mmCIF file of C-alpha atoms in Angstrom:
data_model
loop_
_atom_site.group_PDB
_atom_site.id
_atom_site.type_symbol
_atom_site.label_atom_id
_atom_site.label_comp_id
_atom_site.label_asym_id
_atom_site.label_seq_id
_atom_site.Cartn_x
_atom_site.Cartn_y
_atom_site.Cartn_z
ATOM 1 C CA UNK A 152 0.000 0.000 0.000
ATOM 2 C CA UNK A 153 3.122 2.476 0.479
ATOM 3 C CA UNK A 154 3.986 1.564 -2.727
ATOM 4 C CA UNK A 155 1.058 2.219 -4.462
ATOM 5 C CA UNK A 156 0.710 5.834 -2.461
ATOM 6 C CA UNK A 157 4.227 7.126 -3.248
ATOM 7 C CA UNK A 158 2.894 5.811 -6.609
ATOM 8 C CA UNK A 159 -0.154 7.841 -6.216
ATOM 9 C CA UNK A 160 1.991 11.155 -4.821
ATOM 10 C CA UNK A 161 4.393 11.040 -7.598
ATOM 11 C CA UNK A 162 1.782 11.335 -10.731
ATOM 12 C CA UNK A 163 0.599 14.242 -8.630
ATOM 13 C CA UNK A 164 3.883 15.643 -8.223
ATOM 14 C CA UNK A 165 3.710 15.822 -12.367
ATOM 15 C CA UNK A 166 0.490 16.832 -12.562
ATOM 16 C CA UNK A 167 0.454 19.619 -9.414
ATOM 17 C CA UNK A 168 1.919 22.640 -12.120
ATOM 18 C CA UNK A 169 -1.400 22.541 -13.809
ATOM 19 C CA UNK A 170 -3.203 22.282 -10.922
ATOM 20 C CA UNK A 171 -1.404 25.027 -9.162
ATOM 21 C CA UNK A 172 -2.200 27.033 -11.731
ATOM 22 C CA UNK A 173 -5.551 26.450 -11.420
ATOM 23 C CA UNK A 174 -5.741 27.553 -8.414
ATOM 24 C CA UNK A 175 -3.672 30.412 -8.569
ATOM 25 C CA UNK A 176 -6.372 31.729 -11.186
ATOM 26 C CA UNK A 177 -9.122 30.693 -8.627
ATOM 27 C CA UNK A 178 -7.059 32.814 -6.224
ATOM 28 C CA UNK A 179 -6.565 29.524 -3.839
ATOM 29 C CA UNK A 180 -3.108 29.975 -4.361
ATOM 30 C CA UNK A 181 0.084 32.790 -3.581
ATOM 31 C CA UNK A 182 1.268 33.625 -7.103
ATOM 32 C CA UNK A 183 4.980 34.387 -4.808
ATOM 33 C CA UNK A 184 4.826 31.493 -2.620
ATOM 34 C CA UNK A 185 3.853 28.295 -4.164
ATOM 35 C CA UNK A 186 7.184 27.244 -4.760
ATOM 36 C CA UNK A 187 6.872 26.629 -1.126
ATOM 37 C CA UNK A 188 5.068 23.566 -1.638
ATOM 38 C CA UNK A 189 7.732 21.975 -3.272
ATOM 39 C CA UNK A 190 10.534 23.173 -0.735
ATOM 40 C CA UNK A 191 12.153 25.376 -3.930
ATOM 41 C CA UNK A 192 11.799 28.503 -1.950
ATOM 42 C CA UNK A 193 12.553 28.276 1.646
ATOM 43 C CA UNK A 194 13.122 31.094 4.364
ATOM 44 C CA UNK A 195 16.508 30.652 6.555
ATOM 45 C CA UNK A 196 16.558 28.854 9.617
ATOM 46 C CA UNK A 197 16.670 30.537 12.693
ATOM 47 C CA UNK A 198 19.218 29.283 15.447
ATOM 48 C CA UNK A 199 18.325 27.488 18.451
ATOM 49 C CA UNK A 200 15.605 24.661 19.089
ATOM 50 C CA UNK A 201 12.207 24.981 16.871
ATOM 51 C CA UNK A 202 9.024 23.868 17.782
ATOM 52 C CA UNK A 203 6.771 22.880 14.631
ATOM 53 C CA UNK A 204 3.002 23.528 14.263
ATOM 54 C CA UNK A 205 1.395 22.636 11.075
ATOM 55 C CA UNK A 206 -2.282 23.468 10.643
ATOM 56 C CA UNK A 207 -4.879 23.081 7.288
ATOM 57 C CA UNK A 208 -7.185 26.013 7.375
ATOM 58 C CA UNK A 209 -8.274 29.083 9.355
ATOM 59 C CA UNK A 210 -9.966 27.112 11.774
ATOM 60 C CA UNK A 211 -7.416 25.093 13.291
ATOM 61 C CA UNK A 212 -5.234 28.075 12.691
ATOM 62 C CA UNK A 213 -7.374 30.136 14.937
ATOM 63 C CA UNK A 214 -7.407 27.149 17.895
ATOM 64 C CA UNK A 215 -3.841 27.499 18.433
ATOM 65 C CA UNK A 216 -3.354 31.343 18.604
ATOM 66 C CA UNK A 217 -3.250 30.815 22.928
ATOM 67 C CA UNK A 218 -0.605 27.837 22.274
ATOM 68 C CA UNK A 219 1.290 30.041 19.601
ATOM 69 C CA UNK A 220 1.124 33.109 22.450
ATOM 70 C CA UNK A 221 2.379 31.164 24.980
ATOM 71 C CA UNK A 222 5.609 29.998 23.279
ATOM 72 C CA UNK A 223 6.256 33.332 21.538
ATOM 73 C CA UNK A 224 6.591 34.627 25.608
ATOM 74 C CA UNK A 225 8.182 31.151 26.734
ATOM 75 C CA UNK A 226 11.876 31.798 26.883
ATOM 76 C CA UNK A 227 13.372 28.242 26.482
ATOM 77 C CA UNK A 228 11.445 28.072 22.669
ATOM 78 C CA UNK A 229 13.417 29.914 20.541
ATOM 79 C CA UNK A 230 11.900 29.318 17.486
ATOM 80 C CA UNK A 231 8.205 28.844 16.184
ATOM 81 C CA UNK A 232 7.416 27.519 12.493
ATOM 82 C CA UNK A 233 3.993 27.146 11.569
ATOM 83 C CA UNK A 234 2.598 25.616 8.421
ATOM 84 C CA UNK A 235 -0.454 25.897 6.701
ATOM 85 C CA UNK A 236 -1.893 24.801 3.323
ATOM 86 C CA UNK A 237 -4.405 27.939 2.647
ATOM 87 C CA UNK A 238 -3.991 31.429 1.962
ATOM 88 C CA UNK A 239 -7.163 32.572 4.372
ATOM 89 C CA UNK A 240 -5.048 30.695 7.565
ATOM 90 C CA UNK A 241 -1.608 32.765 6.277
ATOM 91 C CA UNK A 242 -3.878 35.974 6.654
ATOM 92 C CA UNK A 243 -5.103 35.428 10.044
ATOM 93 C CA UNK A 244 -1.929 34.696 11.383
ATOM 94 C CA UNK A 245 0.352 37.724 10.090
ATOM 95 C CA UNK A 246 -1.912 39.978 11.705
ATOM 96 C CA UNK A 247 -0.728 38.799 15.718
ATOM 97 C CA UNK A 248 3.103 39.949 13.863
ATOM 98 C CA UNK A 249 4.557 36.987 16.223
ATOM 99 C CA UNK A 250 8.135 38.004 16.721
ATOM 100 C CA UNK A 251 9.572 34.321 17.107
ATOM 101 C CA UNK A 252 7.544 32.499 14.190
ATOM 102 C CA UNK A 253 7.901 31.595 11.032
ATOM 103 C CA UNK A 254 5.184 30.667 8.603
ATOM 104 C CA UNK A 255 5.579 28.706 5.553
ATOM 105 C CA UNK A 256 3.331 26.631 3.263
ATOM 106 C CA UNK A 257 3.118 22.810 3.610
ATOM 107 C CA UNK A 258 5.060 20.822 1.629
ATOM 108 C CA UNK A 259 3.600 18.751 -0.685
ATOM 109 C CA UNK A 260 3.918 15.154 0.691
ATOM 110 C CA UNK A 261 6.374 13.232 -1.634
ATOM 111 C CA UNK A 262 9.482 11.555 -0.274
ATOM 112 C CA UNK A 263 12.138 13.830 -1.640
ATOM 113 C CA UNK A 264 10.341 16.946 -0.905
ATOM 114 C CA UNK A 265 9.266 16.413 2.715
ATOM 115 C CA UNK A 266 13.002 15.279 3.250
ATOM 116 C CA UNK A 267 14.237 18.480 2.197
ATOM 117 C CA UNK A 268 11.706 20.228 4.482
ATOM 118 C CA UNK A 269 12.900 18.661 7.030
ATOM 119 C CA UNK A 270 16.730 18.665 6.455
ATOM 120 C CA UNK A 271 16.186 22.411 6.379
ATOM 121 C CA UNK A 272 14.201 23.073 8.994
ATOM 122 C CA UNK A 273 14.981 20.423 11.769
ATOM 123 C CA UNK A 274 12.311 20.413 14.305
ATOM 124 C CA UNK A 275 13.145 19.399 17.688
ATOM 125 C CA UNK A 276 9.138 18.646 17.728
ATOM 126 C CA UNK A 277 6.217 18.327 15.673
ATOM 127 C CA UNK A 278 2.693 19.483 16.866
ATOM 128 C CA UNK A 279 -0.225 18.351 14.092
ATOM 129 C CA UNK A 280 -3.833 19.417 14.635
ATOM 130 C CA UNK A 281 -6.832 17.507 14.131
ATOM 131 C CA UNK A 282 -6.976 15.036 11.042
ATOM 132 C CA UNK A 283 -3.712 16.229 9.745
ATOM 133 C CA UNK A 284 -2.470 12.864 8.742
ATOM 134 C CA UNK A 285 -0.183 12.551 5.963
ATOM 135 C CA UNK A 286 1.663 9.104 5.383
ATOM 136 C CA UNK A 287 5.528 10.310 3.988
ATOM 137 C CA UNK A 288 5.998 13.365 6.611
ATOM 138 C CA UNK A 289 4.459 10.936 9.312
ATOM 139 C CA UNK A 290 7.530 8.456 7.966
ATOM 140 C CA UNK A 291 10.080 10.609 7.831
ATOM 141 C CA UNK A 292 9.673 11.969 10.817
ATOM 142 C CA UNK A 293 9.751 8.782 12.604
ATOM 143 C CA UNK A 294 12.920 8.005 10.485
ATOM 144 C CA UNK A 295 14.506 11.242 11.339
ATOM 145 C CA UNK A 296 13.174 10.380 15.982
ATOM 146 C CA UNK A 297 11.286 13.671 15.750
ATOM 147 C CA UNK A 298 8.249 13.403 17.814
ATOM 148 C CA UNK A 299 5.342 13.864 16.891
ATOM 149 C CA UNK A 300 1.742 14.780 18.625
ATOM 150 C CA UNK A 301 -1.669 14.831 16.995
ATOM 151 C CA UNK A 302 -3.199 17.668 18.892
ATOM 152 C CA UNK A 303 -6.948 18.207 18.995
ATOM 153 C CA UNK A 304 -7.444 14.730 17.154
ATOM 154 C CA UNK A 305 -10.316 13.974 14.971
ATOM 155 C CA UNK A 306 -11.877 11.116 13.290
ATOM 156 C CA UNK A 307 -14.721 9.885 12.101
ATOM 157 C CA UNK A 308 -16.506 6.943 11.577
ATOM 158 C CA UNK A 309 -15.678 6.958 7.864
ATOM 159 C CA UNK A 310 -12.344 7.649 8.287
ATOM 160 C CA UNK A 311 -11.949 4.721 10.859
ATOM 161 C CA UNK A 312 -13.550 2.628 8.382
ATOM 162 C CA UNK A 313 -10.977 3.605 5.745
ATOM 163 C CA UNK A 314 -7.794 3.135 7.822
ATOM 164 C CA UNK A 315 -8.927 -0.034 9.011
ATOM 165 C CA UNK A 316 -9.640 -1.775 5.459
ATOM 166 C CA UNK A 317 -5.368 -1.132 5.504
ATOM 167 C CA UNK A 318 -4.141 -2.617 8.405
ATOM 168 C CA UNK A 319 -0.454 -2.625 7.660
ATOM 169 C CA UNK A 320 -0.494 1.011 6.002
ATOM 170 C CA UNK A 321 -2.411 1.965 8.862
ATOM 171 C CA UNK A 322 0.275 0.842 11.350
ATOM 172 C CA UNK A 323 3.274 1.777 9.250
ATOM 173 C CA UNK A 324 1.765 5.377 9.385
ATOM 174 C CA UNK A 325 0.127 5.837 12.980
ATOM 175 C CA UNK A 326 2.689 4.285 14.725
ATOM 176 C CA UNK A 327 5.240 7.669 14.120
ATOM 177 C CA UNK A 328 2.259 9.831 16.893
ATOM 178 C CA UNK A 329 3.865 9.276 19.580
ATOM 179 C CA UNK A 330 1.057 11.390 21.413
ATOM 180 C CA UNK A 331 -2.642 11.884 20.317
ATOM 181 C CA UNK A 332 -5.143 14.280 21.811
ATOM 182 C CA UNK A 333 -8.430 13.674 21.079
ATOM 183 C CA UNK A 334 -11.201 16.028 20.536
ATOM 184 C CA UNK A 335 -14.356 13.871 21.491
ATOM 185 C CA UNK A 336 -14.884 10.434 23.128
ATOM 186 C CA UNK A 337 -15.601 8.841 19.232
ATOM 187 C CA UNK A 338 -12.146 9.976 18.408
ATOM 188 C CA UNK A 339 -9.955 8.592 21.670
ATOM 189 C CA UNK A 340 -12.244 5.217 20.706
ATOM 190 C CA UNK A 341 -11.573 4.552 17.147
ATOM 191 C CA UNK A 342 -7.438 5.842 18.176
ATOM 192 C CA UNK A 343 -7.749 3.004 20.432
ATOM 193 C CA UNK A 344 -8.965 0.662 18.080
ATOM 194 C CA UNK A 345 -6.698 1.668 14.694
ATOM 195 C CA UNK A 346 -3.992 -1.231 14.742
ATOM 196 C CA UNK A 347 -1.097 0.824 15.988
ATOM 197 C CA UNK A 348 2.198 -0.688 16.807
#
C-alpha cells in the first residue's frame, strides 16, 4: 500500500503545475509562494531549538493562537514555524506579527520533498492538529526520531472505516504519533482501536 501511495503522490507531483495554476487563477493559491510547496523557496533557519506547528485552514489556525502566544513569551522556545496549506489561515496569522515564528506553506507530501523540508528546517518537535495525517511526513519523521503529537485529534466513523480496510499502512503510518489528543470520546475510541504498533 506504500507503494502504491508514493505511486499515487508522484503522478501528482507531475500533474500539481497545472493544478497550481488552477488555483492560482481561482485565487486559492500565492502567485509568490507556491514554490513553497515543493521546498524550492525556503526562508533561513533561525538558530536554536524549533518547535513545529502545522495546521490546514483558518480554523485550526485560529485554535492554536493561545498555544502560539504562549511559546512566543516562553523563553526556552526559541523558534516557532507554523505551516499551513491555505492562503485565508496565512492571513489570520500575520496579523498577531509573532516576533519568534515563522510561517511557511506545507510541503507537498512526496518523499524527496518532505526530506528536504525537514533537512532544512529540523524540528526538535512536531505538533499536528486535528486530522492532519499525511503518510511520507508521518515516515520521515519517525525516520529522522522527531516526535510527533496529533493535537486536537479527529476522526470519524468513515475515516476509521478507511484506515482499518489497511491494516499494515495503517500501522506503518500511525505508529510515528507518539502522542494523540483527542477532541471527542468517538475519536480517543476509534485511536484506540486503529492497529497501531
Amino acid at each position: 500500500m506504500f507503494l502504491f501511495y508514493q505511486f499515487l503522490t508522484s503522478f501528482l507531483i507531475i500533474i500539481s503545475p497545472l493544478l497550481l495554476i488552477i488555483r492560482i487563477i481561482k485565487k486559492k493559491e500565492d502567485k509568490k509562494r507556491f514554490w513553497e510547496k515543493f521546498c524550492l523557496q525556503v526562508k533561513s533557519r533561525p538558530k536554536g531549538n524549533l518547535i513545529w506547528f502545522h495546521c490546514a485552514s483558518i480554523g485550526e489556525t485560529m485554535s492554536i493562537i493561545p498555544i502560539l502566544s504562549y511559546y512566543e513569551k516562553n523563553k526556552k522556545i526559541k523558534n516557532i514555524l507554523l505551516t499551513t496549506t491555505t492562503i485565508s489561515s496565512f492571513n489570520v496569522i500575520k496579523k498577531y506579527n509573532f516576533k519568534k515564528l515563522t510561517h511557511q506553506f506545507y510541503p507537498l507530501d512526496h518523499t524527496i520533498i518532505v526530506s528536504k523540508f525537514l533537512d532544512h528546517w529540523k524540528p526538535d518537535i512536531a505538533i499536528f492538529l486535528e486530522s492532519e495525517i499525511w503518510p511520507n511526513m508521518y515516515k520521515i519523521l519517525k525516520t529522522k526520531k522527531v516526535d510527533l503529537i496529533l493535537l486536537n485529534a479527529r476522526l470519524t466513523k468513515k475515516t476509521f472505516a478507511r484506515w482499518s480496510m489497511f491494516e499494515s499502512f495503517a500501522r506503518q503510518v500511525l505508529s510515528s504519533i507518539k502522542i494523540a489528543y483527542p477532541q471527542n470520546k468517538d475519536t480517543k475510541k476509534y485511536l484506540k482501536n486503529l492497529p497501531i504498533d
